[in-house]
Short mmCIF file of C-alpha atoms and ligand atoms in Angstrom, two decimals:
data_model
loop_
_atom_site.label_atom_id
_atom_site.label_comp_id
_atom_site.label_asym_id
_atom_site.label_seq_id
_atom_site.Cartn_x
_atom_site.Cartn_y
_atom_site.Cartn_z
CA MET A 1 1.55 -79.24 50.09
CA ALA A 2 -0.68 -75.92 49.18
CA GLY A 3 1.24 -74.69 46.14
CA SER A 4 3.42 -77.59 44.98
CA VAL A 5 2.72 -79.93 42.62
CA PRO A 6 1.06 -83.20 43.57
CA ILE A 7 2.12 -86.35 44.05
CA ALA A 8 -0.56 -88.29 43.39
CA ARG A 9 -1.51 -91.67 44.45
CA SER A 10 -3.70 -93.14 41.44
CA LEU A 11 -4.57 -92.27 38.21
CA SER A 12 -7.82 -91.22 39.58
CA ASP A 13 -6.37 -88.69 41.42
CA ILE A 14 -5.17 -87.00 37.25
CA TYR A 15 -7.99 -87.85 35.03
CA THR A 16 -11.07 -87.68 35.01
CA PRO A 17 -13.24 -90.31 35.75
CA ASP A 18 -14.60 -91.07 31.67
CA ALA A 19 -11.07 -91.23 30.79
CA LEU A 20 -9.69 -93.68 33.45
CA PRO A 21 -10.33 -97.17 30.84
CA THR A 22 -7.94 -96.11 28.40
CA GLN A 23 -5.85 -93.77 30.30
CA ALA A 24 -4.88 -97.09 32.35
CA LYS A 25 -4.24 -98.80 29.78
CA ARG A 26 -1.57 -96.58 28.40
CA TRP A 27 -0.21 -96.46 32.20
CA ASN A 28 -0.43 -100.24 32.19
CA ASN A 29 1.51 -100.37 28.38
CA LEU A 30 3.56 -97.94 28.83
CA LEU A 31 5.66 -98.65 32.37
CA ALA A 32 5.90 -102.63 30.12
CA LYS A 33 7.85 -100.97 27.46
CA PHE A 34 9.84 -99.53 29.67
CA GLU A 35 11.37 -102.07 31.22
CA GLU A 36 11.49 -103.45 27.15
CA VAL A 37 13.02 -101.41 26.68
CA TYR A 38 15.73 -100.85 29.93
CA GLY A 39 15.68 -103.82 31.17
CA HIS A 40 14.42 -102.98 34.50
CA PRO A 41 11.22 -100.60 35.82
CA ALA A 42 10.53 -97.70 35.39
CA GLU A 43 10.88 -95.30 39.39
CA PHE A 44 8.57 -92.57 38.74
CA ILE A 45 5.66 -90.90 35.63
CA SER A 46 5.96 -87.28 35.28
CA ARG A 47 3.14 -85.19 33.60
CA SER A 48 1.84 -82.44 31.73
CA PRO A 49 -1.05 -81.63 29.90
CA GLY A 50 -1.82 -79.80 26.69
CA ARG A 51 -4.50 -77.20 27.00
CA VAL A 52 -6.96 -75.33 25.17
CA ASN A 53 -7.29 -71.55 25.76
CA ILE A 54 -11.12 -70.13 25.67
CA ILE A 55 -9.85 -66.27 25.19
CA GLY A 56 -7.80 -64.05 25.30
CA GLU A 57 -5.25 -65.28 22.02
CA HIS A 58 -1.74 -63.25 21.73
CA ILE A 59 -1.72 -60.75 24.53
CA ASP A 60 0.35 -62.99 27.42
CA TYR A 61 2.98 -61.99 25.36
CA SER A 62 2.44 -58.44 26.68
CA LEU A 63 1.76 -59.59 29.76
CA TYR A 64 -1.80 -59.52 29.62
CA SER A 65 -4.34 -61.78 31.61
CA VAL A 66 -5.62 -64.89 30.14
CA LEU A 67 -8.57 -67.89 30.31
CA PRO A 68 -7.72 -71.45 29.15
CA MET A 69 -7.86 -74.70 30.96
CA ALA A 70 -5.91 -77.77 30.71
CA ILE A 71 -7.40 -80.63 28.42
CA THR A 72 -6.84 -84.34 29.08
CA ALA A 73 -4.74 -84.65 25.89
CA ASP A 74 -0.83 -84.70 28.02
CA ALA A 75 2.78 -85.71 27.75
CA LEU A 76 4.17 -87.89 30.02
CA LEU A 77 7.57 -89.37 31.41
CA VAL A 78 8.89 -92.68 32.72
CA VAL A 79 12.06 -91.57 34.36
CA SER A 80 14.17 -93.72 36.03
CA THR A 81 17.94 -92.66 37.48
CA ALA A 82 19.80 -96.49 37.26
CA LEU A 83 22.56 -95.08 34.49
CA THR A 84 25.96 -94.16 36.01
CA PRO A 85 27.97 -91.56 33.73
CA THR A 86 30.90 -93.24 31.93
CA THR A 87 32.94 -90.05 30.57
CA PRO A 88 33.54 -87.67 33.75
CA GLY A 89 32.24 -84.34 34.07
CA THR A 90 28.72 -85.18 32.46
CA PHE A 91 25.85 -86.99 33.43
CA LYS A 92 24.34 -89.87 30.69
CA VAL A 93 20.25 -89.26 29.57
CA GLN A 94 19.11 -91.74 27.37
CA ILE A 95 15.81 -91.05 25.84
CA ALA A 96 13.20 -92.87 23.74
CA ASN A 97 9.86 -91.99 22.76
CA VAL A 98 6.25 -94.57 22.37
CA GLN A 99 5.60 -93.26 17.88
CA ASP A 100 10.21 -94.21 17.57
CA SER A 101 9.55 -93.68 13.80
CA LYS A 102 9.38 -91.03 14.01
CA PHE A 103 10.81 -89.64 17.05
CA PRO A 104 14.51 -92.62 17.51
CA SER A 105 15.81 -92.90 20.45
CA ARG A 106 18.80 -90.60 21.30
CA GLU A 107 21.16 -90.79 24.14
CA PHE A 108 23.34 -87.43 25.24
CA ASP A 109 27.18 -86.76 27.45
CA ILE A 110 25.80 -84.04 28.90
CA PRO A 111 28.64 -81.82 30.99
CA TYR A 112 27.89 -80.83 34.55
CA GLU A 113 27.81 -76.77 33.29
CA THR A 114 26.15 -76.76 29.97
CA VAL A 115 23.20 -78.34 28.29
CA ASP A 116 23.82 -77.24 23.82
CA ILE A 117 20.72 -76.58 22.36
CA ASP A 118 21.13 -76.57 18.82
CA ALA A 119 18.07 -74.68 17.70
CA THR A 120 18.95 -74.32 13.70
CA VAL A 121 18.10 -77.89 13.64
CA HIS A 122 13.84 -79.12 14.37
CA GLU A 123 15.12 -82.37 16.66
CA TRP A 124 12.77 -83.75 19.20
CA THR A 125 14.73 -83.89 22.00
CA ASN A 126 14.63 -80.02 22.22
CA TYR A 127 12.01 -79.56 24.39
CA PHE A 128 13.48 -82.09 26.52
CA LYS A 129 16.71 -80.60 26.78
CA SER A 130 15.28 -76.89 26.95
CA GLY A 131 13.72 -77.96 29.95
CA LEU A 132 17.06 -79.92 31.49
CA ARG A 133 18.36 -76.53 30.12
CA GLY A 134 16.01 -74.52 33.00
CA ALA A 135 15.66 -77.17 35.73
CA LEU A 136 19.42 -77.94 35.70
CA GLU A 137 20.43 -73.68 36.60
CA HIS A 138 17.21 -73.44 38.39
CA LEU A 139 19.14 -76.94 40.22
CA ARG A 140 22.49 -74.93 40.18
CA ARG A 141 20.78 -71.98 42.36
CA LYS A 142 19.66 -73.87 44.91
CA ARG A 143 22.53 -76.60 45.86
CA GLY A 144 25.50 -74.08 44.78
CA ALA A 145 27.94 -74.33 41.06
CA ASP A 146 29.29 -77.78 42.17
CA PHE A 147 25.70 -80.02 41.68
CA LYS A 148 26.23 -82.82 39.55
CA PRO A 149 22.96 -84.12 37.99
CA SER A 150 21.37 -87.01 37.95
CA SER A 151 21.43 -89.85 34.53
CA MET A 152 18.15 -90.75 32.98
CA LYS A 153 16.17 -92.59 31.09
CA ILE A 154 13.82 -92.51 30.03
CA LEU A 155 10.63 -93.04 27.25
CA MET A 156 8.33 -90.27 26.77
CA ASP A 157 4.57 -91.05 25.27
CA GLY A 158 3.19 -87.40 23.87
CA THR A 159 -0.37 -87.40 23.02
CA VAL A 160 -0.91 -83.98 21.88
CA PRO A 161 -0.86 -83.44 18.87
CA ALA A 162 1.78 -81.73 17.62
CA GLY A 163 1.79 -78.44 15.17
CA GLY A 164 -2.44 -78.18 16.38
CA GLY A 165 -1.98 -75.58 18.93
CA LEU A 166 -2.94 -77.08 21.36
CA SER A 167 0.12 -76.66 23.19
CA SER A 168 1.88 -79.97 22.54
CA SER A 169 5.65 -77.96 24.00
CA ALA A 170 4.26 -76.41 26.70
CA ALA A 171 3.40 -79.56 27.75
CA PHE A 172 6.55 -81.47 26.41
CA VAL A 173 8.67 -78.89 28.13
CA SER A 174 6.94 -79.08 31.46
CA ALA A 175 7.15 -82.46 32.05
CA SER A 176 11.05 -82.97 31.64
CA ALA A 177 11.10 -79.57 33.40
CA LEU A 178 9.47 -81.93 36.79
CA ALA A 179 11.57 -85.52 35.33
CA ILE A 180 14.53 -83.87 36.41
CA MET A 181 13.46 -81.85 39.39
CA VAL A 182 11.99 -85.23 40.22
CA ALA A 183 15.68 -87.32 39.54
CA ASN A 184 17.56 -84.84 41.43
CA GLY A 185 15.93 -85.53 44.96
CA GLU A 186 12.93 -82.66 44.84
CA HIS A 187 10.12 -84.04 45.22
CA THR A 188 8.69 -81.10 46.00
CA VAL A 189 8.79 -79.07 43.43
CA ASN A 190 6.68 -75.65 43.42
CA LYS A 191 3.93 -75.46 40.45
CA THR A 192 5.46 -71.35 39.86
CA GLU A 193 8.41 -72.16 40.31
CA LEU A 194 8.78 -75.12 37.63
CA THR A 195 6.22 -72.45 34.93
CA GLU A 196 8.74 -69.56 35.09
CA LEU A 197 11.32 -71.73 34.56
CA ALA A 198 9.76 -73.76 32.10
CA ILE A 199 8.21 -70.30 29.70
CA VAL A 200 11.83 -68.89 29.79
CA SER A 201 13.38 -72.09 28.80
CA GLU A 202 10.82 -73.36 25.88
CA ARG A 203 12.75 -70.01 24.25
CA ALA A 204 16.05 -72.29 24.24
CA VAL A 205 13.67 -73.72 20.74
CA GLY A 206 13.81 -70.56 19.46
CA VAL A 207 9.85 -69.23 19.42
CA ASN A 208 9.60 -66.51 21.51
CA SER A 209 6.77 -67.54 23.35
CA GLY A 210 4.44 -65.75 26.70
CA GLY A 211 3.42 -67.69 29.74
CA MET A 212 -0.08 -69.03 29.07
CA ASP A 213 0.91 -72.24 27.97
CA GLN A 214 3.03 -73.86 31.28
CA SER A 215 0.90 -72.30 33.39
CA ALA A 216 -2.32 -73.97 32.14
CA SER A 217 -0.50 -76.76 31.63
CA VAL A 218 1.30 -76.71 35.43
CA PHE A 219 -1.02 -74.82 37.76
CA SER A 220 -4.91 -76.59 36.20
CA GLU A 221 -7.63 -77.74 37.60
CA ARG A 222 -10.55 -79.98 37.39
CA GLY A 223 -13.73 -79.11 36.26
CA SER A 224 -12.22 -75.00 36.72
CA ALA A 225 -11.06 -72.49 33.42
CA LEU A 226 -7.31 -71.12 35.01
CA PHE A 227 -6.42 -67.35 34.77
CA VAL A 228 -3.15 -66.42 34.91
CA SER A 229 -2.56 -63.07 35.07
CA PHE A 230 1.73 -62.05 34.24
CA ALA A 231 2.32 -58.95 36.18
CA PRO A 232 3.01 -57.31 38.17
CA SER A 233 4.36 -61.44 39.15
CA LEU A 234 2.47 -64.88 37.67
CA LYS A 235 -0.08 -65.44 39.33
CA ALA A 236 -3.42 -67.86 38.79
CA ARG A 237 -6.37 -69.03 40.19
CA PRO A 238 -9.83 -71.66 38.94
CA VAL A 239 -12.20 -70.40 37.38
CA TYR A 240 -15.63 -72.10 37.49
CA PHE A 241 -18.28 -71.91 35.30
CA PRO A 242 -22.30 -71.33 36.01
CA LYS A 243 -24.77 -74.08 35.69
CA THR A 244 -26.50 -72.81 32.43
CA ASN A 245 -29.97 -75.20 30.33
CA PRO A 246 -29.20 -76.21 28.65
CA GLU A 247 -25.69 -77.04 29.76
CA LEU A 248 -22.06 -75.63 27.97
CA THR A 249 -19.67 -77.82 26.80
CA PHE A 250 -16.27 -77.33 24.54
CA LEU A 251 -15.94 -77.80 21.35
CA VAL A 252 -12.29 -77.64 20.12
CA ALA A 253 -12.24 -78.95 16.22
CA GLN A 254 -9.21 -79.56 14.34
CA SER A 255 -8.03 -77.84 11.13
CA PHE A 256 -5.58 -80.33 9.90
CA VAL A 257 -3.41 -77.12 8.83
CA THR A 258 -0.10 -78.49 10.63
CA SER A 259 0.93 -74.48 11.38
CA ASP A 260 4.99 -74.83 12.87
CA LYS A 261 6.28 -72.12 15.18
CA PHE A 262 9.25 -73.16 14.36
CA VAL A 263 9.35 -73.57 10.72
CA THR A 264 6.80 -69.94 10.50
CA GLY A 265 8.27 -68.62 13.49
CA PRO A 266 10.40 -65.34 11.43
CA ILE A 267 7.10 -64.47 9.57
CA HIS A 268 3.97 -65.98 11.71
CA TYR A 269 4.18 -66.29 15.41
CA ASN A 270 8.16 -63.96 16.69
CA LEU A 271 6.76 -61.64 13.22
CA ARG A 272 3.89 -60.50 15.95
CA VAL A 273 6.07 -61.10 19.81
CA VAL A 274 8.31 -58.29 17.00
CA GLU A 275 5.69 -56.30 16.02
CA CYS A 276 3.34 -55.85 19.47
CA SER A 277 7.41 -55.80 21.15
CA LEU A 278 8.27 -52.03 18.64
CA ALA A 279 4.29 -50.74 18.82
CA ALA A 280 4.76 -50.68 22.21
CA ALA A 281 8.66 -48.92 22.19
CA TYR A 282 6.18 -46.50 19.64
CA LEU A 283 3.82 -46.03 21.52
CA ASN A 284 6.98 -44.99 24.23
CA ALA A 285 7.97 -42.88 22.22
CA VAL A 286 5.97 -40.46 21.28
CA LEU A 287 3.30 -40.78 24.47
CA ASN A 288 5.82 -40.39 27.87
CA PRO A 289 7.74 -37.10 28.30
CA PRO A 290 11.18 -37.31 27.21
CA GLY A 291 13.77 -39.12 30.60
CA THR A 292 10.67 -40.89 31.69
CA GLN A 293 10.60 -43.05 28.68
CA LEU A 294 11.45 -47.39 30.17
CA PRO A 295 14.66 -49.67 29.67
CA PRO A 296 14.53 -51.99 26.51
CA ASP A 297 13.47 -54.96 29.49
CA ALA A 298 11.70 -54.14 31.78
CA ALA A 299 9.67 -57.17 31.68
CA PRO A 300 9.45 -60.06 33.97
CA LEU A 301 9.68 -63.48 32.80
CA GLY A 302 11.79 -62.13 29.92
CA ILE A 303 8.02 -62.13 27.74
CA SER A 304 8.61 -59.21 25.56
CA LEU A 305 11.08 -56.62 24.98
CA HIS A 306 8.61 -53.68 26.25
CA GLY A 307 6.06 -54.40 26.71
CA PHE A 308 2.62 -51.96 26.63
CA HIS A 309 1.76 -52.87 30.27
CA GLU A 310 5.95 -51.13 31.35
CA THR A 311 4.34 -48.27 28.80
CA TYR A 312 0.81 -47.58 29.46
CA PHE A 313 2.86 -47.49 33.56
CA ALA A 314 4.71 -44.95 32.04
CA LEU A 315 1.97 -43.55 30.95
CA ARG A 316 -0.14 -43.17 34.14
CA GLU A 317 3.16 -42.00 35.74
CA HIS A 318 4.19 -39.30 34.25
CA GLY A 319 2.32 -39.64 30.45
CA ALA A 320 -0.45 -38.20 28.30
CA GLY A 321 -2.57 -40.95 30.03
CA ALA A 322 -1.92 -39.50 33.69
CA THR A 323 -4.43 -41.70 35.09
CA SER A 324 -4.12 -43.57 37.43
CA SER A 325 -7.06 -44.13 39.65
CA LYS A 326 -8.75 -45.06 36.37
CA PRO A 327 -10.06 -48.72 36.98
CA VAL A 328 -8.26 -51.51 34.18
CA PRO A 329 -10.78 -52.01 31.22
CA ASP A 330 -11.29 -48.57 31.42
CA GLN A 331 -6.75 -47.94 30.49
CA LEU A 332 -7.45 -50.22 27.75
CA ASP A 333 -10.05 -47.83 26.41
CA GLU A 334 -7.17 -45.46 26.76
CA LEU A 335 -5.16 -46.73 25.12
CA ILE A 336 -7.33 -48.30 21.85
CA THR A 337 -7.89 -44.01 21.55
CA LEU A 338 -4.56 -43.11 22.12
CA THR A 339 -3.19 -46.16 19.32
CA LYS A 340 -5.62 -44.75 16.59
CA GLN A 341 -4.62 -41.56 17.14
CA THR A 342 -0.42 -42.17 17.29
CA LEU A 343 0.11 -45.38 15.33
CA THR A 344 -2.18 -43.89 11.65
CA GLN A 345 -0.28 -45.89 9.27
CA VAL A 346 -2.62 -48.49 8.34
CA GLU A 347 -0.27 -49.68 5.56
CA GLY A 348 2.51 -50.72 8.22
CA TYR A 349 6.32 -49.53 9.52
CA THR A 350 9.06 -49.50 8.13
CA ARG A 351 12.62 -49.95 10.32
CA GLU A 352 14.18 -46.42 8.99
CA GLU A 353 10.26 -45.26 9.84
CA ILE A 354 9.96 -46.88 12.79
CA ALA A 355 14.59 -45.86 14.23
CA SER A 356 13.53 -42.47 13.27
CA VAL A 357 10.86 -42.18 16.32
CA LEU A 358 13.28 -44.39 18.86
CA ASN A 359 15.64 -42.24 18.23
CA ILE A 360 18.07 -45.12 17.56
CA SER A 361 19.58 -46.19 13.84
CA VAL A 362 18.62 -49.18 12.11
CA ASP A 363 21.21 -51.71 13.33
CA GLU A 364 20.43 -50.39 16.56
CA LEU A 365 16.70 -51.22 15.51
CA ASN A 366 17.99 -54.61 15.27
CA ALA A 367 20.09 -55.34 17.95
CA ARG A 368 17.27 -54.76 20.18
CA PHE A 369 14.59 -56.12 18.87
CA THR A 370 15.47 -58.77 16.50
CA SER A 371 18.56 -60.48 16.72
CA ARG A 372 17.95 -63.09 19.25
CA PHE A 373 14.65 -64.14 17.69
CA PRO A 374 14.51 -63.34 13.55
CA VAL A 375 11.63 -61.81 11.37
CA ARG A 376 11.00 -61.18 8.05
CA ALA A 377 9.11 -57.88 6.99
CA GLU A 378 9.27 -55.02 4.66
CA ARG A 379 6.78 -53.43 7.90
CA PHE A 380 5.37 -53.80 10.48
CA LYS A 381 1.83 -53.55 10.88
CA LEU A 382 2.38 -52.29 14.73
CA ARG A 383 -1.38 -50.49 14.43
CA GLN A 384 -2.85 -53.14 14.08
CA ARG A 385 -1.28 -55.17 16.95
CA ALA A 386 -2.18 -53.03 20.23
CA LEU A 387 -5.06 -52.43 18.71
CA HIS A 388 -5.87 -56.44 18.70
CA VAL A 389 -3.76 -56.86 22.16
CA PHE A 390 -5.78 -53.85 23.69
CA SER A 391 -9.51 -55.01 21.99
CA GLU A 392 -7.83 -58.27 23.47
CA ALA A 393 -7.37 -58.10 26.63
CA LEU A 394 -10.43 -55.83 26.97
CA ARG A 395 -12.36 -59.57 26.04
CA VAL A 396 -10.95 -61.23 28.88
CA LEU A 397 -12.19 -59.18 31.60
CA LYS A 398 -15.51 -58.77 30.07
CA PHE A 399 -15.57 -62.09 29.93
CA MET A 400 -14.20 -62.85 33.17
CA ALA A 401 -16.73 -60.20 34.37
CA LEU A 402 -19.49 -62.12 33.16
CA LEU A 403 -18.58 -65.04 34.78
CA GLU A 404 -18.09 -63.89 37.28
CA THR A 405 -21.91 -62.30 37.61
CA GLY A 406 -23.77 -65.32 35.92
CA PRO A 407 -26.66 -64.95 34.34
CA SER A 408 -29.45 -63.34 35.41
CA GLY A 409 -32.89 -65.94 36.11
CA ASP A 410 -33.36 -68.38 33.71
CA ASP A 411 -32.27 -66.28 31.10
CA THR A 412 -29.62 -67.89 30.27
CA ALA A 413 -29.86 -68.02 26.71
CA SER A 414 -29.42 -64.47 26.37
CA TYR A 415 -26.41 -65.10 28.74
CA ASN A 416 -24.88 -67.37 26.84
CA SER A 417 -24.70 -65.51 23.48
CA GLN A 418 -23.58 -62.85 25.78
CA LEU A 419 -20.12 -65.06 26.60
CA GLY A 420 -20.31 -66.53 22.81
CA ALA A 421 -20.44 -62.48 21.00
CA LEU A 422 -17.06 -62.06 22.67
CA LEU A 423 -15.56 -65.45 21.59
CA ASN A 424 -16.90 -64.52 17.79
CA GLU A 425 -15.59 -61.13 18.50
CA THR A 426 -12.06 -62.48 18.93
CA GLN A 427 -11.81 -64.49 16.26
CA THR A 428 -12.89 -61.27 13.69
CA SER A 429 -9.45 -59.13 15.36
CA CYS A 430 -7.82 -62.30 14.60
CA ARG A 431 -8.61 -63.06 11.83
CA ASP A 432 -8.92 -59.47 10.35
CA VAL A 433 -6.95 -57.40 13.22
CA TYR A 434 -3.29 -59.96 14.00
CA GLU A 435 -3.79 -61.91 10.28
CA CYS A 436 -3.36 -65.30 12.65
CA SER A 437 -6.89 -67.08 11.57
CA CYS A 438 -6.78 -69.03 7.39
CA GLU A 439 -9.44 -70.09 5.75
CA GLU A 440 -9.81 -73.43 7.03
CA ILE A 441 -10.62 -72.07 10.98
CA ASP A 442 -13.56 -68.88 10.07
CA THR A 443 -14.93 -72.29 8.20
CA LEU A 444 -14.81 -74.57 10.79
CA CYS A 445 -16.44 -71.48 12.46
CA ALA A 446 -19.20 -70.93 10.54
CA ILE A 447 -19.99 -74.54 10.04
CA ALA A 448 -20.39 -74.50 14.01
CA ARG A 449 -21.90 -71.66 14.37
CA LYS A 450 -24.49 -71.94 11.83
CA ALA A 451 -25.31 -75.41 13.28
CA GLY A 452 -25.76 -73.95 17.10
CA SER A 453 -22.62 -72.33 18.43
CA TYR A 454 -23.31 -69.60 21.02
CA GLY A 455 -19.06 -67.94 19.99
CA SER A 456 -16.34 -70.05 17.37
CA ARG A 457 -12.71 -69.31 17.06
CA LEU A 458 -9.17 -70.10 16.67
CA THR A 459 -6.93 -71.39 20.05
CA GLY A 460 -3.59 -71.28 20.30
CA ALA A 461 -0.98 -69.32 18.46
CA GLY A 462 -3.23 -70.42 15.08
CA TRP A 463 -2.58 -70.12 11.00
CA GLY A 464 -3.83 -73.51 11.81
CA GLY A 465 -4.28 -75.86 13.38
CA CYS A 466 -7.23 -75.87 16.30
CA SER A 467 -10.25 -74.28 17.17
CA VAL A 468 -12.86 -73.87 20.35
CA HIS A 469 -16.99 -73.69 20.22
CA LEU A 470 -18.89 -72.63 23.15
CA VAL A 471 -21.89 -75.09 21.99
CA PRO A 472 -24.85 -75.74 24.47
CA ALA A 473 -25.98 -79.64 24.61
CA ASP A 474 -27.94 -80.16 23.61
CA LYS A 475 -26.57 -78.97 19.78
CA VAL A 476 -23.58 -81.10 20.29
CA ALA A 477 -23.89 -83.84 17.63
CA GLU A 478 -25.32 -80.84 15.50
CA VAL A 479 -22.64 -78.68 15.20
CA ARG A 480 -20.30 -82.03 14.45
CA ASP A 481 -22.46 -84.06 11.68
CA ALA A 482 -21.79 -80.62 10.17
CA TRP A 483 -18.47 -80.69 10.80
CA ASP A 484 -18.01 -84.29 9.03
CA ARG A 485 -20.77 -83.01 6.30
CA GLU A 486 -19.46 -80.25 4.96
CA TYR A 487 -15.61 -80.49 6.03
CA TYR A 488 -13.60 -83.43 7.51
CA SER A 489 -15.44 -85.29 5.14
CA LYS A 490 -13.21 -83.57 2.18
CA LEU A 491 -10.23 -84.49 3.46
CA ASN A 492 -8.76 -87.11 2.97
CA LEU A 493 -8.98 -88.22 6.83
CA THR A 494 -7.39 -92.00 8.33
CA GLU A 495 -9.82 -93.08 10.26
CA ASP A 496 -7.17 -92.12 13.58
CA GLN A 497 -7.87 -88.36 12.68
CA LYS A 498 -10.87 -89.11 12.16
CA GLU A 499 -12.33 -90.27 15.88
CA ALA A 500 -9.43 -87.24 17.01
CA ALA A 501 -10.42 -84.61 15.03
CA VAL A 502 -13.28 -83.11 17.56
CA VAL A 503 -13.08 -83.60 21.08
CA VAL A 504 -15.21 -82.78 23.91
CA SER A 505 -12.78 -81.07 26.01
CA ARG A 506 -13.67 -81.42 30.42
CA PRO A 507 -11.12 -78.96 31.60
CA GLY A 508 -9.30 -81.19 33.30
CA ASN A 509 -5.93 -81.64 36.16
CA GLY A 510 -2.37 -79.73 35.73
CA SER A 511 1.16 -81.52 36.41
CA ALA A 512 1.83 -84.13 38.96
CA VAL A 513 4.04 -87.41 39.56
CA CYS A 514 3.72 -90.19 40.35
CA PHE A 515 6.08 -92.74 41.49
CA VAL A 516 5.77 -96.99 40.77
CA LYS A 517 5.66 -99.05 43.45
P1 NG1 B 1 0.17 -72.63 21.59
O1 NG1 B 1 1.16 -72.32 19.31
O2 NG1 B 1 -1.02 -72.71 20.71
O3 NG1 B 1 1.61 -73.33 21.38
C1 NG1 B 1 1.21 -70.14 21.59
C2 NG1 B 1 2.09 -69.30 23.08
C3 NG1 B 1 1.17 -68.52 23.89
C4 NG1 B 1 0.64 -67.86 22.82
C5 NG1 B 1 -0.51 -68.38 21.29
C6 NG1 B 1 -1.56 -67.56 21.47
C7 NG1 B 1 4.62 -71.10 22.46
C8 NG1 B 1 4.31 -71.99 24.19
N1 NG1 B 1 2.31 -70.05 22.90
O4 NG1 B 1 -0.23 -71.19 21.36
O5 NG1 B 1 2.31 -67.94 24.87
O6 NG1 B 1 1.09 -66.80 23.02
O7 NG1 B 1 0.36 -68.99 21.02
O8 NG1 B 1 -2.11 -66.86 22.29
O9 NG1 B 1 5.16 -70.97 21.94
MG1 MG B 2 3.46 -74.85 21.56
#
C-alpha cells in the first residue's frame, strides 16, 4: 500500500545488489543467533537505516527543509512474541544485542500504561524504550485505554556507527517503533505516523532533536535522495541526481572523533536548539507588533519551542516584513537582512537581556526555554545562529533548484562545481557561524577538496562524526589515497576501523519489515 512501510519478500527488496552477499550472510547469522539465544525461531525482522545528510544542517528543528538520503548501514530487530508475562498488569521484553559485551542483555516487566525511561543514565536500551513509549501511546489512542501490549523477545544488530553522525539513534528508534507496531498486530504501518512518533519518542533519551533522521530512515527510496519538509506538516519526496559525466558520487568519511549528544548536549546540540528558539522569540518580539505575537508552543511536532517559521508567518501578516506574496528565497533573504539589523550583538546575549526584550522574567525564560533540556551558557549567540539557519535554508533551495534544472548542455563540470560550492559554503557556515564543526572535519574537507572533491562538509550534528564529499567518479581513488596518507595514517586505527573509515554512499531504501517463513 502506498504510504505504508513495505513488507519485503526478499533481501533484494531491501538492499542494493552490491550489498546483497554481505547482508545475506549477516541475516542468516542473525536468525541462527536468535534461535541460539531464545531457543526457537524468530517471527519477523524490522529494519531501519542510518542516513547521510547532503545539505540542510541544523535547520530541521527550525522547520526548514532538508535533503538527506538513507545509507546501507542499518538497525535490525529480530523479534518473536512467544513470551508470557509473569507479573499481572505488565508485559515482558527480553532484549539482546549481537555486540553483547558492549550492549548487555536486559529483561523488563513493563506496566501496560507507562514506559519509564531514565534519561540521566546512558543505557543502550533507552533507544528501544523511547520507540516503545511512542508506539504504545499511538496504539493506545487507536485501540483504547485497556489495550494490552504484546510481550517480545528481541535480538538487535546495528551497523550504523554510534556517535558518527550517520544517525544510529534514529535508525534504532525507528526500527524499534516499527517492531512494536508489528508485534502488536499492525502489519500495515503508515510511514508518516511511524516517522512522527519516532521523532517525538527520540527526545525521551534527552536530545531535543529535529525530524530529519527519522524521516530519512523511514521514507527513503533506493537511488534517490529525499527532500523532507516539516511545515505545515511532514512531507517527503524522492529527488534524483541528474546524470553527469563524470558521474557524481558521495563519499562519506569518518573523522573518528566521537561526539555524543547525550553527554555534550548542554553545550552543543541542545544549546543550539535553545539559541534558535530564543533568536526566533527575540525577532518575533522586536519585529511583530504587540498582540500579534505567537504562543510559545506553536510549532508542529513540538520541534522548536518557538520556530522561525511561525515568526515569519506572523511577520508577513502583521509586521515589518508584511510581504506575503514574496517567494520563499526572497523571504529568507529578507530574514537575513532583518536579523542583521535586529540582532546586532556579535558577542551574544545574556538571559537578562533576552528576558527584558521578551518582557518576561529570567525565571520565566528558563522555565520556557531551558528546563526540559538543560543547557550551559552565559551568552546566547542569537545573531550567528539565526544567520546560519536562514542562509542554510536558502542553500537547500538553491541546491534543489540546481537538481531540478540539471546541467545545461555538456558542461557538467561547471554544474558540478556549483553543487559543490553550496556544500562548501555550508561547511564554512557550520564552522564559523554555527560553530558545530571541529578541526579534524575541517582537515578531512581540505584534503578532499585538494584531491578533487567538488564540495566537502560535515554531515549530521557535527562536533566530530562524519563528513560528506561530492566527488566525481574518476577522482574517488585520489581522494581516498589522500585521506589515507594525510589523515588516517596518523591515527592509531584498527583494521576494522580502516575498513569502515570511508564508504561510497549509494542512496538506499528506508524502513521495511520482513516475516520469517
Ligand atoms: P545526528 O547527531 O547526526 O544524529 C542530529 C539530529 C538531526 C539534525 C542534525 C543536524 C537527532 C536524532 N538528529 O543528527 O535532527 O538536527 O543533527 O542537522 O538528534
Ligand atoms: Mg543521532
